[in-house]
Amino acid sequence: MAELAELEDPRAREVNERHGDDHGVNLGKLRGLAKRLRTQQELACRLWETEDSAARLLATLVCRPKAFGRDELDTMVRQARTPKVHDWLVNYVVKKNPHAEELRLAWSADPDPVVASAGWALTTERVTKRPEGLDLAGLLDVIEARMKDAPDRLQWAMNHCLAQIGIEHAGYRARALDIGERLEVLKDYPTSPGCTSPFAPVWITEMVSRQRGGTVA
């Protein structure tokens, strides 16, 4: 904790707070610390228990993802209230855990929108890497009905799923584009030069174009 405190940078905290995070540690330096510590499950658990965001980020990097039980991860995702801690927990820990599919189903239907967003993030992972058995048409039905009025974090996760369905599954691309155009979610989101807009129709078109070497039908 003392070492993490030494990594605190007021400028980094200012930038992070604009995105809803409450730590001031440069993430590159945090990864360097994790690389030096290597995997230490007991330390990771103790870091998580501090409730400090920087410590929790470090915990996701030095833990053994497969060592957590289902209920432990359910508790942790409900404790992870800042965006970066939530994202790293889902991407670096839950996705590598044997309970990921069970949690995906449970979280997707959770009344807490932040927890539900974790379920949608896991669904997007399956859409991209293991779509077998997924009801893609059903997912599009839910997105079409609920994404427009969903809270920010949940809306972002559903939009990502919409984009990946359009990018990865040509048979559903036209419908994904149509849903995105009609709902206009994130249409006006500010995008830095050189970055792809999160507006699903633009995102889908750009990524499919890259896959095809610059042309998209």
XYZ file of N, CA, C and O in Angstrom:
868
model
N 0.821 -1.200 0.000
C 0.000 0.000 0.000
C 0.865 1.264 0.000
O 0.533 2.254 -0.648
N 1.995 1.174 0.706
C 2.906 2.320 0.714
C 3.486 2.559 -0.672
O 3.621 3.696 -1.127
N 3.808 1.463 -1.352
C 4.360 1.578 -2.700
C 3.320 2.139 -3.675
O 3.640 2.953 -4.543
N 2.087 1.725 -3.522
C 1.018 2.273 -4.361
C 0.832 3.760 -4.091
O 0.597 4.547 -5.018
N 0.938 4.147 -2.828
C 0.798 5.567 -2.474
C 1.887 6.404 -3.125
O 1.644 7.538 -3.554
N 3.084 5.833 -3.241
C 4.189 6.553 -3.879
C 3.970 6.745 -5.370
O 4.539 7.661 -5.980
N 3.137 5.891 -5.974
C 2.855 5.983 -7.405
C 1.734 6.982 -7.713
O 1.439 7.235 -8.874
N 1.127 7.534 -6.663
C 0.021 8.473 -6.846
C 0.472 9.707 -7.622
O 1.486 10.328 -7.305
N -0.275 10.059 -8.654
C 0.019 11.217 -9.499
C -1.247 12.075 -9.584
O -2.271 11.624 -10.108
N -1.199 13.313 -9.059
C -2.393 14.171 -9.061
C -2.978 14.378 -10.458
O -4.200 14.434 -10.627
N -2.129 14.459 -11.462
C -2.633 14.657 -12.829
C -3.377 13.414 -13.317
O -4.420 13.509 -13.972
N -2.826 12.243 -12.994
C -3.503 11.003 -13.375
C -4.843 10.887 -12.660
O -5.845 10.468 -13.254
N -4.883 11.292 -11.392
C -6.143 11.228 -10.648
C -7.180 12.158 -11.276
O -8.357 11.791 -11.398
N -6.744 13.330 -11.685
C -7.670 14.277 -12.300
C -8.304 13.690 -13.569
O -9.515 13.787 -13.781
N -7.467 13.058 -14.398
C -7.967 12.439 -15.626
C -8.897 11.267 -15.293
O -9.983 11.129 -15.868
N -8.475 10.431 -14.355
C -9.268 9.257 -13.998
C -10.621 9.646 -13.417
O -11.640 8.997 -13.697
N -10.649 10.694 -12.603
C -11.901 11.096 -11.971
C -12.918 11.575 -12.996
O -14.122 11.467 -12.779
N -12.436 12.088 -14.113
C -13.360 12.505 -15.176
C -14.077 11.291 -15.777
O -15.131 11.424 -16.407
N -13.493 10.107 -15.601
C -14.097 8.887 -16.124
C -14.759 8.059 -15.024
O -15.097 6.896 -15.231
N -14.907 8.654 -13.844
C -15.593 7.966 -12.758
C -14.713 7.115 -11.870
O -15.210 6.404 -11.002
N -13.394 7.165 -12.086
C -12.471 6.372 -11.266
C -11.893 7.229 -10.140
O -11.838 8.455 -10.247
N -11.442 6.572 -9.084
C -10.989 7.321 -7.910
C -9.578 6.914 -7.483
O -9.307 6.692 -6.309
N -8.676 6.811 -8.456
C -7.278 6.520 -8.128
C -6.385 7.392 -9.007
O -6.817 7.906 -10.035
N -5.136 7.557 -8.588
C -4.217 8.403 -9.339
C -2.945 7.698 -9.733
O -1.903 8.327 -9.932
N -3.004 6.381 -9.854
C -1.819 5.598 -10.199
C -1.750 5.398 -11.708
O -2.722 5.003 -12.342
N -0.588 5.701 -12.273
C -0.366 5.435 -13.689
C -0.464 3.927 -13.918
O 0.207 3.134 -13.264
N -1.289 3.531 -14.872
C -1.551 2.096 -15.050
C -0.345 1.339 -15.591
O -0.177 0.151 -15.311
N 0.508 2.020 -16.332
C 1.731 1.388 -16.798
C 2.641 1.026 -15.626
O 3.217 -0.074 -15.578
N 2.744 1.945 -14.666
C 3.557 1.679 -13.484
C 2.913 0.608 -12.615
O 3.600 -0.215 -11.996
N 1.585 0.600 -12.578
C 0.886 -0.431 -11.814
C 1.157 -1.814 -12.409
O 1.402 -2.786 -11.683
N 1.159 -1.905 -13.728
C 1.459 -3.181 -14.383
C 2.901 -3.601 -14.120
O 3.200 -4.793 -13.985
N 3.798 -2.619 -14.055
C 5.190 -2.935 -13.742
C 5.335 -3.518 -12.349
O 6.098 -4.479 -12.145
N 4.587 -2.959 -11.397
C 4.601 -3.489 -10.033
C 4.036 -4.912 -10.010
O 4.588 -5.805 -9.360
N 2.971 -5.136 -10.756
C 2.368 -6.475 -10.806
C 3.334 -7.489 -11.411
O 3.409 -8.641 -10.953
N 4.066 -7.065 -12.427
C 5.028 -7.967 -13.068
C 6.109 -8.383 -12.080
O 6.557 -9.534 -12.067
N 6.516 -7.450 -11.229
C 7.552 -7.759 -10.238
C 7.001 -8.681 -9.148
O 7.683 -9.596 -8.685
N 5.763 -8.453 -8.730
C 5.164 -9.265 -7.673
C 4.815 -10.676 -8.143
O 4.829 -11.620 -7.357
N 4.450 -10.800 -9.420
C 3.983 -12.053 -10.003
C 2.706 -12.530 -9.300
O 2.078 -11.782 -8.572
N 2.323 -13.771 -9.549
C 1.053 -14.265 -9.024
C 1.161 -14.549 -7.526
O 2.031 -15.296 -7.085
N 0.259 -13.909 -6.766
C 0.190 -14.134 -5.325
C -1.274 -14.038 -4.907
O -1.783 -12.951 -4.645
N -1.944 -15.165 -4.837
C -3.384 -15.179 -4.572
C -3.729 -14.596 -3.210
O -4.673 -13.814 -3.081
N -2.979 -14.956 -2.180
C -3.289 -14.449 -0.839
C -3.126 -12.928 -0.802
O -3.968 -12.214 -0.241
N -2.069 -12.434 -1.402
C -1.859 -10.988 -1.452
C -2.995 -10.308 -2.215
O -3.505 -9.260 -1.810
N -3.402 -10.919 -3.315
C -4.493 -10.348 -4.118
C -5.757 -10.205 -3.277
O -6.434 -9.162 -3.330
N -6.081 -11.224 -2.502
C -7.278 -11.164 -1.658
C -7.168 -10.070 -0.609
O -8.141 -9.342 -0.340
N -5.989 -9.910 -0.043
C -5.794 -8.868 0.971
C -5.857 -7.480 0.339
O -6.403 -6.543 0.937
N -5.318 -7.348 -0.858
C -5.404 -6.069 -1.554
C -6.858 -5.714 -1.855
O -7.273 -4.561 -1.706
N -7.623 -6.701 -2.277
C -9.037 -6.440 -2.592
C -9.792 -5.966 -1.347
O -10.628 -5.061 -1.407
N -9.485 -6.575 -0.225
C -10.190 -6.253 1.020
C -9.938 -4.825 1.501
O -10.715 -4.305 2.305
N -8.902 -4.164 1.008
C -8.620 -2.787 1.423
C -9.680 -1.806 0.927
O -9.791 -0.696 1.454
N -10.417 -2.175 -0.126
C -11.420 -1.325 -0.773
C -10.798 -0.148 -1.533
O -11.524 0.696 -2.071
N -9.477 -0.100 -1.599
C -8.775 0.952 -2.346
C -8.742 0.568 -3.827
O -8.391 -0.564 -4.174
N -9.103 1.507 -4.702
C -9.218 1.165 -6.121
C -7.889 0.746 -6.739
O -7.832 -0.212 -7.517
N -6.804 1.457 -6.431
C -5.507 1.078 -6.988
C -5.105 -0.316 -6.511
O -4.583 -1.130 -7.278
N -5.360 -0.588 -5.234
C -5.031 -1.907 -4.686
C -5.880 -2.995 -5.355
O -5.393 -4.090 -5.651
N -7.132 -2.687 -5.620
C -7.996 -3.674 -6.272
C -7.576 -3.913 -7.721
O -7.653 -5.036 -8.217
N -7.145 -2.874 -8.403
C -6.631 -3.062 -9.761
C -5.410 -3.980 -9.733
O -5.291 -4.892 -10.552
N -4.522 -3.739 -8.784
C -3.339 -4.582 -8.647
C -3.745 -6.027 -8.326
O -3.157 -6.976 -8.858
N -4.770 -6.173 -7.501
C -5.246 -7.516 -7.141
C -5.667 -8.311 -8.373
O -5.404 -9.520 -8.465
N -6.314 -7.648 -9.329
C -6.758 -8.372 -10.530
C -5.585 -8.842 -11.382
O -5.738 -9.766 -12.188
N -4.423 -8.224 -11.203
C -3.245 -8.575 -11.994
C -2.379 -9.648 -11.346
O -1.630 -10.335 -12.048
N -2.465 -9.789 -10.025
C -1.581 -10.749 -9.345
C -2.341 -11.964 -8.798
O -1.747 -12.850 -8.203
N -3.642 -12.004 -9.012
C -4.419 -13.129 -8.503
C -4.328 -14.342 -9.433
O -3.769 -14.264 -10.526
N -4.897 -15.456 -8.988
C -5.095 -16.631 -9.838
C -6.577 -16.671 -10.189
O -7.404 -17.057 -9.344
N -6.964 -16.280 -11.384
C -8.386 -16.157 -11.725
C -9.199 -17.412 -11.453
O -10.365 -17.329 -11.051
N -8.606 -18.589 -11.673
C -9.361 -19.827 -11.503
C -9.532 -20.231 -10.040
O -10.251 -21.179 -9.741
N -8.889 -19.493 -9.135
C -8.945 -19.858 -7.723
C -10.198 -19.350 -7.015
O -10.528 -19.798 -5.917
N -10.923 -18.426 -7.637
C -12.092 -17.840 -6.992
C -13.333 -18.707 -7.188
O -13.576 -19.246 -8.271
N -14.133 -18.798 -6.139
C -15.415 -19.482 -6.242
C -16.463 -18.580 -6.872
O -16.292 -17.366 -6.962
N -17.569 -19.198 -7.277
C -18.635 -18.435 -7.912
C -19.145 -17.311 -7.006
O -19.309 -16.166 -7.435
N -19.429 -17.625 -5.752
C -19.982 -16.633 -4.840
C -18.981 -15.524 -4.536
O -19.381 -14.363 -4.335
N -17.697 -15.871 -4.494
C -16.675 -14.844 -4.290
C -16.713 -13.818 -5.413
O -16.680 -12.605 -5.174
N -16.785 -14.296 -6.653
C -16.800 -13.383 -7.787
C -18.086 -12.565 -7.826
O -18.078 -11.391 -8.204
N -19.196 -13.174 -7.430
C -20.456 -12.433 -7.385
C -20.353 -11.282 -6.384
O -20.789 -10.160 -6.664
N -19.770 -11.565 -5.232
C -19.579 -10.510 -4.225
C -18.642 -9.432 -4.752
O -18.903 -8.231 -4.598
N -17.555 -9.839 -5.380
C -16.551 -8.887 -5.859
C -17.109 -7.957 -6.934
O -16.838 -6.758 -6.934
N -17.910 -8.501 -7.848
C -18.436 -7.640 -8.912
C -19.409 -6.611 -8.334
O -19.536 -5.498 -8.864
N -20.061 -6.935 -7.245
C -20.968 -5.985 -6.600
C -20.199 -4.942 -5.787
O -20.709 -3.844 -5.525
N -18.970 -5.288 -5.399
C -18.121 -4.335 -4.679
C -17.364 -3.417 -5.626
O -16.926 -2.335 -5.233
N -17.218 -3.829 -6.870
C -16.401 -3.083 -7.845
C -17.251 -1.984 -8.485
O -17.818 -2.168 -9.552
N -17.338 -0.844 -7.853
C -18.265 0.180 -8.313
C -17.637 1.199 -9.264
O -18.362 1.941 -9.918
N -16.307 1.273 -9.345
C -15.698 2.212 -10.284
C -15.435 1.501 -11.611
O -15.163 0.301 -11.637
N -15.525 2.212 -12.724
C -15.454 1.555 -14.041
C -14.201 0.731 -14.279
O -14.287 -0.390 -14.788
N -13.030 1.258 -13.926
C -11.795 0.532 -14.242
C -11.673 -0.745 -13.427
O -11.285 -1.796 -13.958
N -11.985 -0.690 -12.144
C -11.932 -1.892 -11.306
C -12.923 -2.929 -11.831
O -12.607 -4.124 -11.957
N -14.113 -2.479 -12.167
C -15.145 -3.375 -12.714
C -14.660 -4.017 -14.017
O -14.761 -5.239 -14.194
N -14.116 -3.221 -14.924
C -13.659 -3.739 -16.215
C -12.525 -4.744 -16.051
O -12.521 -5.802 -16.699
N -11.544 -4.414 -15.217
C -10.415 -5.322 -15.041
C -10.843 -6.605 -14.352
O -10.364 -7.687 -14.691
N -11.756 -6.512 -13.387
C -12.233 -7.707 -12.707
C -12.907 -8.650 -13.712
O -12.643 -9.857 -13.727
N -13.772 -8.089 -14.562
C -14.480 -8.926 -15.532
C -13.514 -9.492 -16.566
O -13.534 -10.687 -16.869
N -12.648 -8.642 -17.108
C -11.800 -9.060 -18.225
C -10.606 -9.909 -17.810
O -10.233 -10.842 -18.532
N -10.000 -9.602 -16.683
C -8.782 -10.301 -16.291
C -9.028 -11.464 -15.337
O -8.155 -12.316 -15.178
N -10.194 -11.484 -14.696
C -10.451 -12.517 -13.694
C -11.653 -13.377 -14.087
O -11.513 -14.581 -14.309
N -12.822 -12.765 -14.191
C -14.044 -13.552 -14.405
C -13.995 -14.329 -15.714
O -14.383 -15.501 -15.769
N -13.516 -13.706 -16.787
C -13.489 -14.380 -18.091
C -12.608 -15.631 -18.082
O -12.794 -16.524 -18.911
N -11.664 -15.700 -17.151
C -10.758 -16.842 -17.074
C -11.178 -17.858 -16.023
O -10.467 -18.833 -15.785
N -12.325 -17.617 -15.399
C -12.784 -18.466 -14.307
C -13.772 -19.512 -14.814
O -14.569 -19.231 -15.704
N -13.738 -20.729 -14.266
C -14.652 -21.776 -14.746
C -16.132 -21.481 -14.508
O -16.992 -22.125 -15.104
N -16.446 -20.512 -13.659
C -17.842 -20.161 -13.387
C -18.343 -19.033 -14.296
O -19.458 -18.534 -14.084
N -17.561 -18.640 -15.285
C -17.903 -17.470 -16.104
C -19.270 -17.603 -16.777
O -20.061 -16.650 -16.797
N -19.570 -18.774 -17.341
C -20.840 -18.938 -18.047
C -22.025 -18.882 -17.085
O -23.043 -18.248 -17.382
N -21.893 -19.525 -15.953
C -22.956 -19.478 -14.948
C -23.200 -18.044 -14.480
O -24.357 -17.604 -14.335
N -22.117 -17.313 -14.265
C -22.239 -15.921 -13.829
C -22.793 -15.046 -14.941
O -23.563 -14.112 -14.687
N -22.432 -15.328 -16.176
C -22.964 -14.559 -17.318
C -24.491 -14.608 -17.322
O -25.155 -13.573 -17.472
N -25.027 -15.789 -17.159
C -26.478 -15.953 -17.184
C -27.140 -15.265 -15.995
O -28.180 -14.613 -16.143
N -26.532 -15.405 -14.828
C -27.114 -14.798 -13.627
C -27.023 -13.273 -13.674
O -28.003 -12.567 -13.385
N -25.867 -12.772 -14.040
C -25.669 -11.320 -14.023
C -26.480 -10.603 -15.102
O -26.950 -9.493 -14.883
N -26.642 -11.216 -16.253
C -27.361 -10.555 -17.340
C -28.783 -10.192 -16.937
O -29.352 -9.219 -17.440
N -29.351 -10.977 -16.030
C -30.729 -10.742 -15.585
C -30.792 -9.996 -14.254
O -31.869 -9.835 -13.687
N -29.662 -9.518 -13.745
C -29.629 -8.880 -12.431
C -30.267 -7.485 -12.490
O -30.067 -6.741 -13.448
N -31.031 -7.109 -11.468
C -31.658 -5.785 -11.463
C -30.670 -4.631 -11.305
O -30.994 -3.492 -11.649
N -29.477 -4.919 -10.785
C -28.443 -3.875 -10.655
C -27.812 -3.670 -12.033
O -27.194 -4.589 -12.579
N -27.921 -2.476 -12.629
C -27.417 -2.279 -13.985
C -25.907 -2.450 -14.124
O -25.432 -2.844 -15.193
N -25.156 -2.175 -13.065
C -23.710 -2.357 -13.142
C -23.373 -3.847 -13.174
O -22.524 -4.293 -13.946
N -24.067 -4.636 -12.355
C -23.881 -6.085 -12.383
C -24.337 -6.640 -13.727
O -23.669 -7.481 -14.340
N -25.478 -6.155 -14.205
C -25.987 -6.608 -15.508
C -24.993 -6.293 -16.624
O -24.846 -7.074 -17.569
N -24.300 -5.167 -16.518
C -23.315 -4.821 -17.546
C -22.182 -5.834 -17.595
O -21.617 -6.103 -18.658
N -21.840 -6.426 -16.438
C -20.825 -7.486 -16.412
C -21.332 -8.708 -17.172
O -20.583 -9.358 -17.907
N -22.615 -9.034 -17.005
C -23.195 -10.142 -17.747
C -23.152 -9.895 -19.243
O -22.842 -10.804 -20.028
N -23.431 -8.679 -19.652
C -23.387 -8.351 -21.076
C -21.958 -8.371 -21.616
O -21.720 -8.747 -22.765
N -20.993 -7.974 -20.790
C -19.594 -8.045 -21.220
C -19.188 -9.494 -21.479
O -18.487 -9.803 -22.455
N -19.642 -10.401 -20.617
C -19.353 -11.818 -20.815
C -20.088 -12.364 -22.040
O -19.563 -13.226 -22.753
N -21.273 -11.860 -22.294
C -22.013 -12.267 -23.485
C -21.290 -11.812 -24.748
O -21.191 -12.560 -25.726
N -20.775 -10.606 -24.728
C -20.019 -10.093 -25.875
C -18.795 -10.951 -26.146
O -18.444 -11.222 -27.305
N -18.145 -11.413 -25.094
C -17.006 -12.324 -25.236
C -17.427 -13.597 -25.966
O -16.722 -14.074 -26.865
N -18.592 -14.121 -25.613
C -19.076 -15.326 -26.289
C -19.490 -15.042 -27.731
O -19.258 -15.858 -28.618
N -20.116 -13.908 -27.963
C -20.502 -13.531 -29.328
C -19.278 -13.548 -30.237
O -19.335 -13.997 -31.384
N -18.161 -13.098 -29.707
C -16.938 -12.973 -30.493
C -16.175 -14.288 -30.605
O -15.702 -14.644 -31.686
N -16.080 -15.035 -29.500
C -15.180 -16.188 -29.467
C -15.872 -17.548 -29.431
O -15.328 -18.531 -29.952
N -17.055 -17.629 -28.807
C -17.737 -18.921 -28.665
C -19.242 -18.729 -28.848
O -20.023 -18.908 -27.909
N -19.674 -18.388 -30.057
C -21.090 -18.065 -30.258
C -22.021 -19.281 -30.287
O -23.245 -19.110 -30.260
N -21.456 -20.464 -30.351
C -22.292 -21.670 -30.441
C -23.258 -21.735 -29.251
O -22.852 -21.633 -28.097
N -24.537 -21.898 -29.567
C -25.547 -22.017 -28.522
C -26.176 -20.703 -28.101
O -27.169 -20.701 -27.367
N -25.630 -19.578 -28.540
C -26.222 -18.280 -28.213
C -27.405 -17.997 -29.131
O -27.370 -18.295 -30.326
N -28.434 -17.382 -28.590
C -29.584 -16.930 -29.382
C -29.320 -15.492 -29.805
O -29.705 -14.544 -29.112
N -28.628 -15.327 -30.934
C -28.243 -13.984 -31.369
C -29.462 -13.136 -31.701
O -29.489 -11.933 -31.388
N -30.469 -13.733 -32.318
C -31.689 -12.978 -32.624
C -32.362 -12.511 -31.333
O -32.863 -11.383 -31.251
N -32.366 -13.386 -30.334
C -32.942 -13.023 -29.044
C -32.169 -11.898 -28.368
O -32.761 -10.990 -27.759
N -30.846 -11.938 -28.469
C -30.033 -10.851 -27.916
C -30.360 -9.531 -28.597
O -30.487 -8.487 -27.937
N -30.520 -9.573 -29.912
C -30.875 -8.351 -30.638
C -32.259 -7.845 -30.223
O -32.478 -6.634 -30.143
N -33.177 -8.765 -29.941
C -34.505 -8.366 -29.458
C -34.386 -7.576 -28.155
O -35.029 -6.536 -27.974
N -33.593 -8.102 -27.229
C -33.419 -7.448 -25.929
C -32.745 -6.088 -26.100
O -33.160 -5.085 -25.498
N -31.693 -6.041 -26.913
C -30.983 -4.785 -27.159
C -31.931 -3.752 -27.768
O -31.962 -2.585 -27.339
N -32.702 -4.176 -28.743
C -33.630 -3.264 -29.408
C -34.652 -2.690 -28.425
O -35.007 -1.513 -28.487
N -35.115 -3.517 -27.488
C -36.153 -3.097 -26.553
C -35.628 -2.272 -25.390
O -36.326 -1.387 -24.881
N -34.373 -2.532 -24.961
C -33.924 -1.971 -23.677
C -32.725 -1.030 -23.746
O -32.490 -0.264 -22.808
N -31.935 -1.077 -24.804
C -30.678 -0.323 -24.792
C -30.887 1.186 -24.735
O -30.148 1.897 -24.055
N -31.871 1.692 -25.434
C -32.073 3.137 -25.542
C -32.190 3.807 -24.181
O -31.634 4.877 -23.940
N -32.919 3.158 -23.253
C -33.192 3.757 -21.945
C -32.365 3.144 -20.822
O -32.613 3.442 -19.645
N -31.405 2.325 -21.154
C -30.579 1.684 -20.115
C -29.632 2.696 -19.476
O -29.183 3.642 -20.127
N -29.290 2.524 -18.178
C -28.279 3.371 -17.539
C -26.943 3.271 -18.280
O -26.672 2.285 -18.971
N -26.097 4.271 -18.092
C -24.893 4.433 -18.931
C -24.037 3.181 -19.055
O -23.692 2.763 -20.162
N -23.647 2.585 -17.919
C -22.724 1.456 -17.971
C -23.357 0.265 -18.686
O -22.708 -0.430 -19.471
N -24.630 0.018 -18.388
C -25.340 -1.086 -19.028
C -25.549 -0.785 -20.510
O -25.381 -1.665 -21.357
N -25.879 0.446 -20.818
C -26.073 0.824 -22.221
C -24.794 0.623 -23.023
O -24.821 0.111 -24.147
N -23.669 1.000 -22.450
C -22.383 0.839 -23.130
C -22.105 -0.635 -23.411
O -21.668 -1.000 -24.509
N -22.376 -1.496 -22.416
C -22.112 -2.926 -22.580
C -23.041 -3.540 -23.629
O -22.616 -4.369 -24.446
N -24.297 -3.144 -23.636
C -25.243 -3.658 -24.635
C -24.871 -3.177 -26.030
O -24.965 -3.931 -27.011
N -24.421 -1.938 -26.123
C -24.005 -1.396 -27.413
C -22.794 -2.143 -27.958
O -22.690 -2.404 -29.166
N -21.871 -2.499 -27.073
C -20.694 -3.268 -27.488
C -21.125 -4.627 -28.037
O -20.615 -5.092 -29.068
N -22.099 -5.244 -27.360
C -22.604 -6.537 -27.825
C -23.266 -6.386 -29.195
O -23.047 -7.203 -30.098
N -24.057 -5.334 -29.367
C -24.698 -5.066 -30.661
C -23.660 -4.947 -31.765
O -23.792 -5.545 -32.849
N -22.605 -4.182 -31.495
C -21.558 -3.978 -32.498
C -20.873 -5.294 -32.847
O -20.639 -5.596 -34.026
N -20.560 -6.104 -31.829
C -19.856 -7.364 -32.097
C -20.722 -8.360 -32.864
O -20.215 -9.108 -33.698
N -22.021 -8.355 -32.601
C -22.905 -9.211 -33.395
C -22.843 -8.788 -34.863
O -22.723 -9.619 -35.767
N -22.897 -7.481 -35.098
C -22.825 -6.978 -36.469
C -21.497 -7.233 -37.142
O -21.439 -7.509 -38.346
N -20.432 -7.167 -36.370
C -19.084 -7.352 -36.923
C -18.810 -8.825 -37.226
O -18.303 -9.176 -38.292
N -19.173 -9.693 -36.295
C -18.770 -11.091 -36.368
C -19.760 -11.996 -37.103
O -19.382 -13.082 -37.549
N -21.008 -11.570 -37.246
C -22.036 -12.470 -37.765
C -22.777 -11.798 -38.917
O -23.733 -11.040 -38.714
N -22.352 -12.119 -40.126
C -22.868 -11.450 -41.320
C -24.375 -11.600 -41.474
O -25.053 -10.685 -41.965
N -24.919 -12.728 -41.033
C -26.344 -12.957 -41.171
C -27.201 -12.026 -40.332
O -28.391 -11.842 -40.611
N -26.615 -11.458 -39.305
C -27.345 -10.531 -38.426
C -26.881 -9.083 -38.605
O -27.337 -8.193 -37.894
N -25.982 -8.859 -39.561
C -25.367 -7.527 -39.704
C -26.384 -6.456 -40.074
O -26.389 -5.366 -39.489
N -27.250 -6.745 -41.031
C -28.221 -5.734 -41.475
C -29.132 -5.316 -40.327
O -29.422 -4.119 -40.154
N -29.566 -6.294 -39.538
C -30.445 -5.945 -38.419
C -29.691 -5.154 -37.356
O -30.234 -4.202 -36.777
N -28.448 -5.536 -37.073
C -27.648 -4.798 -36.096
C -27.447 -3.355 -36.541
O -27.566 -2.413 -35.737
N -27.151 -3.159 -37.809
C -27.000 -1.805 -38.342
C -28.305 -1.019 -38.220
O -28.304 0.158 -37.835
N -29.421 -1.671 -38.527
C -30.720 -1.005 -38.461
C -31.060 -0.589 -37.032
O -31.522 0.536 -36.793
N -30.815 -1.483 -36.077
C -31.078 -1.151 -34.667
C -30.226 0.045 -34.239
O -30.705 0.981 -33.599
N -28.951 0.000 -34.594
C -28.069 1.104 -34.241
C -28.518 2.428 -34.840
O -28.527 3.468 -34.163
N -28.898 2.401 -36.094
C -29.343 3.634 -36.767
C -30.604 4.193 -36.115
O -30.735 5.404 -35.928
N -31.540 3.326 -35.784
C -32.806 3.798 -35.225
C -32.671 4.281 -33.786
O -33.267 5.291 -33.406
N -31.885 3.586 -32.980
C -31.758 3.967 -31.570
C -30.804 5.143 -31.362
O -30.938 5.881 -30.394
N -29.820 5.290 -32.237
C -28.868 6.418 -32.201
C -28.090 6.505 -30.885
O -27.658 7.578 -30.481
N -27.900 5.367 -30.216
C -27.143 5.350 -28.966
C -25.667 5.638 -29.250
O -25.062 5.019 -30.124
N -25.097 6.596 -28.538
C -23.696 7.021 -28.652
C -23.370 7.645 -30.022
O -22.206 7.763 -30.385
N -24.394 8.067 -30.740
C -24.166 8.659 -32.066
C -23.291 9.900 -31.989
O -22.463 10.149 -32.866
N -23.460 10.678 -30.939
C -22.721 11.937 -30.802
C -21.579 11.827 -29.800
O -21.069 12.847 -29.320
N -21.152 10.614 -29.481
C -20.076 10.430 -28.503
C -18.774 11.006 -29.064
O -18.387 10.696 -30.196
N -18.094 11.866 -28.300
C -16.843 12.459 -28.806
C -15.765 11.397 -29.003
O -15.483 10.615 -28.095
N -15.187 11.368 -30.174
C -14.186 10.358 -30.515
C -12.886 11.024 -30.911
O -12.874 11.927 -31.747
N -11.790 10.594 -30.315
C -10.482 11.174 -30.611
C -10.049 10.816 -32.028
O -10.434 9.768 -32.562
N -9.226 11.675 -32.658
C -8.715 11.373 -33.996
C -7.994 10.023 -34.017
O -7.232 9.701 -33.112
N -8.278 9.227 -35.035
C -7.641 7.921 -35.154
C -8.358 6.810 -34.423
O -7.976 5.643 -34.541
N -9.394 7.162 -33.662
C -10.169 6.150 -32.928
C -11.496 5.899 -33.636
O -12.023 6.782 -34.315
N -12.036 4.714 -33.466
C -13.317 4.363 -34.076
C -14.459 4.775 -33.161
O -14.411 4.540 -31.953
N -15.475 5.377 -33.730
C -16.641 5.795 -32.963
C -17.331 4.589 -32.339
O -17.444 3.533 -32.969
N -17.863 4.741 -31.090
C -18.622 3.643 -30.488
C -20.057 3.560 -31.018
O -20.792 2.646 -30.628
N -20.461 4.499 -31.889
C -21.783 4.420 -32.514
C -21.801 3.165 -33.371
O -21.018 3.013 -34.312
N -22.697 2.223 -33.034
C -22.632 0.868 -33.600
C -22.557 0.818 -35.126
O -21.725 0.076 -35.670
N -23.365 1.571 -35.878
C -23.268 1.472 -37.341
C -21.886 1.863 -37.879
O -21.364 1.224 -38.803
N -21.291 2.900 -37.301
C -19.950 3.313 -37.726
C -18.930 2.257 -37.322
O -18.044 1.881 -38.107
N -19.045 1.780 -36.111
C -18.130 0.766 -35.569
C -18.178 -0.506 -36.418
O -17.143 -1.033 -36.841
N -19.382 -0.995 -36.677
C -19.541 -2.213 -37.473
C -18.956 -2.031 -38.870
O -18.173 -2.864 -39.356
N -19.337 -0.944 -39.525
C -18.880 -0.697 -40.894
C -17.363 -0.605 -40.978
O -16.735 -1.185 -41.877
N -16.766 0.089 -40.012
C -15.314 0.258 -40.008
C -14.594 -1.072 -39.803
O -13.649 -1.410 -40.526
N -15.050 -1.874 -38.838
C -14.359 -3.121 -38.537
C -14.540 -4.152 -39.649
O -13.597 -4.871 -40.001
N -15.727 -4.224 -40.252
C -15.939 -5.146 -41.363
C -15.110 -4.728 -42.562
O -14.530 -5.570 -43.278
N -15.007 -3.439 -42.771
C -14.176 -2.926 -43.855
C -12.728 -3.335 -43.683
O -12.052 -3.745 -44.628
N -12.227 -3.265 -42.463
C -10.843 -3.667 -42.187
C -10.662 -5.162 -42.447
O -9.638 -5.585 -43.005
N -11.647 -5.945 -42.027
C -11.559 -7.404 -42.236
C -11.509 -7.745 -43.721
O -10.880 -8.726 -44.125
N -12.185 -6.945 -44.537
C -12.273 -7.215 -45.964
C -11.238 -6.446 -46.777
O -11.290 -6.435 -47.994
N -10.337 -5.785 -46.076
C -9.281 -5.063 -46.765
C -9.723 -3.736 -47.356
O -9.149 -3.258 -48.337
N -10.765 -3.149 -46.751
C -11.123 -1.792 -47.146
C -12.447 -1.649 -47.866
O -12.864 -0.551 -48.187
N -13.152 -2.753 -48.095
C -14.459 -2.651 -48.737
C -15.506 -3.306 -47.856
O -15.241 -4.308 -47.191
N -16.692 -2.749 -47.830
C -17.761 -3.310 -47.021
C -19.051 -3.264 -47.831
O -19.351 -2.285 -48.483
N -19.795 -4.379 -47.794
C -21.058 -4.458 -48.517
C -22.206 -4.198 -47.555
O -22.115 -4.558 -46.390
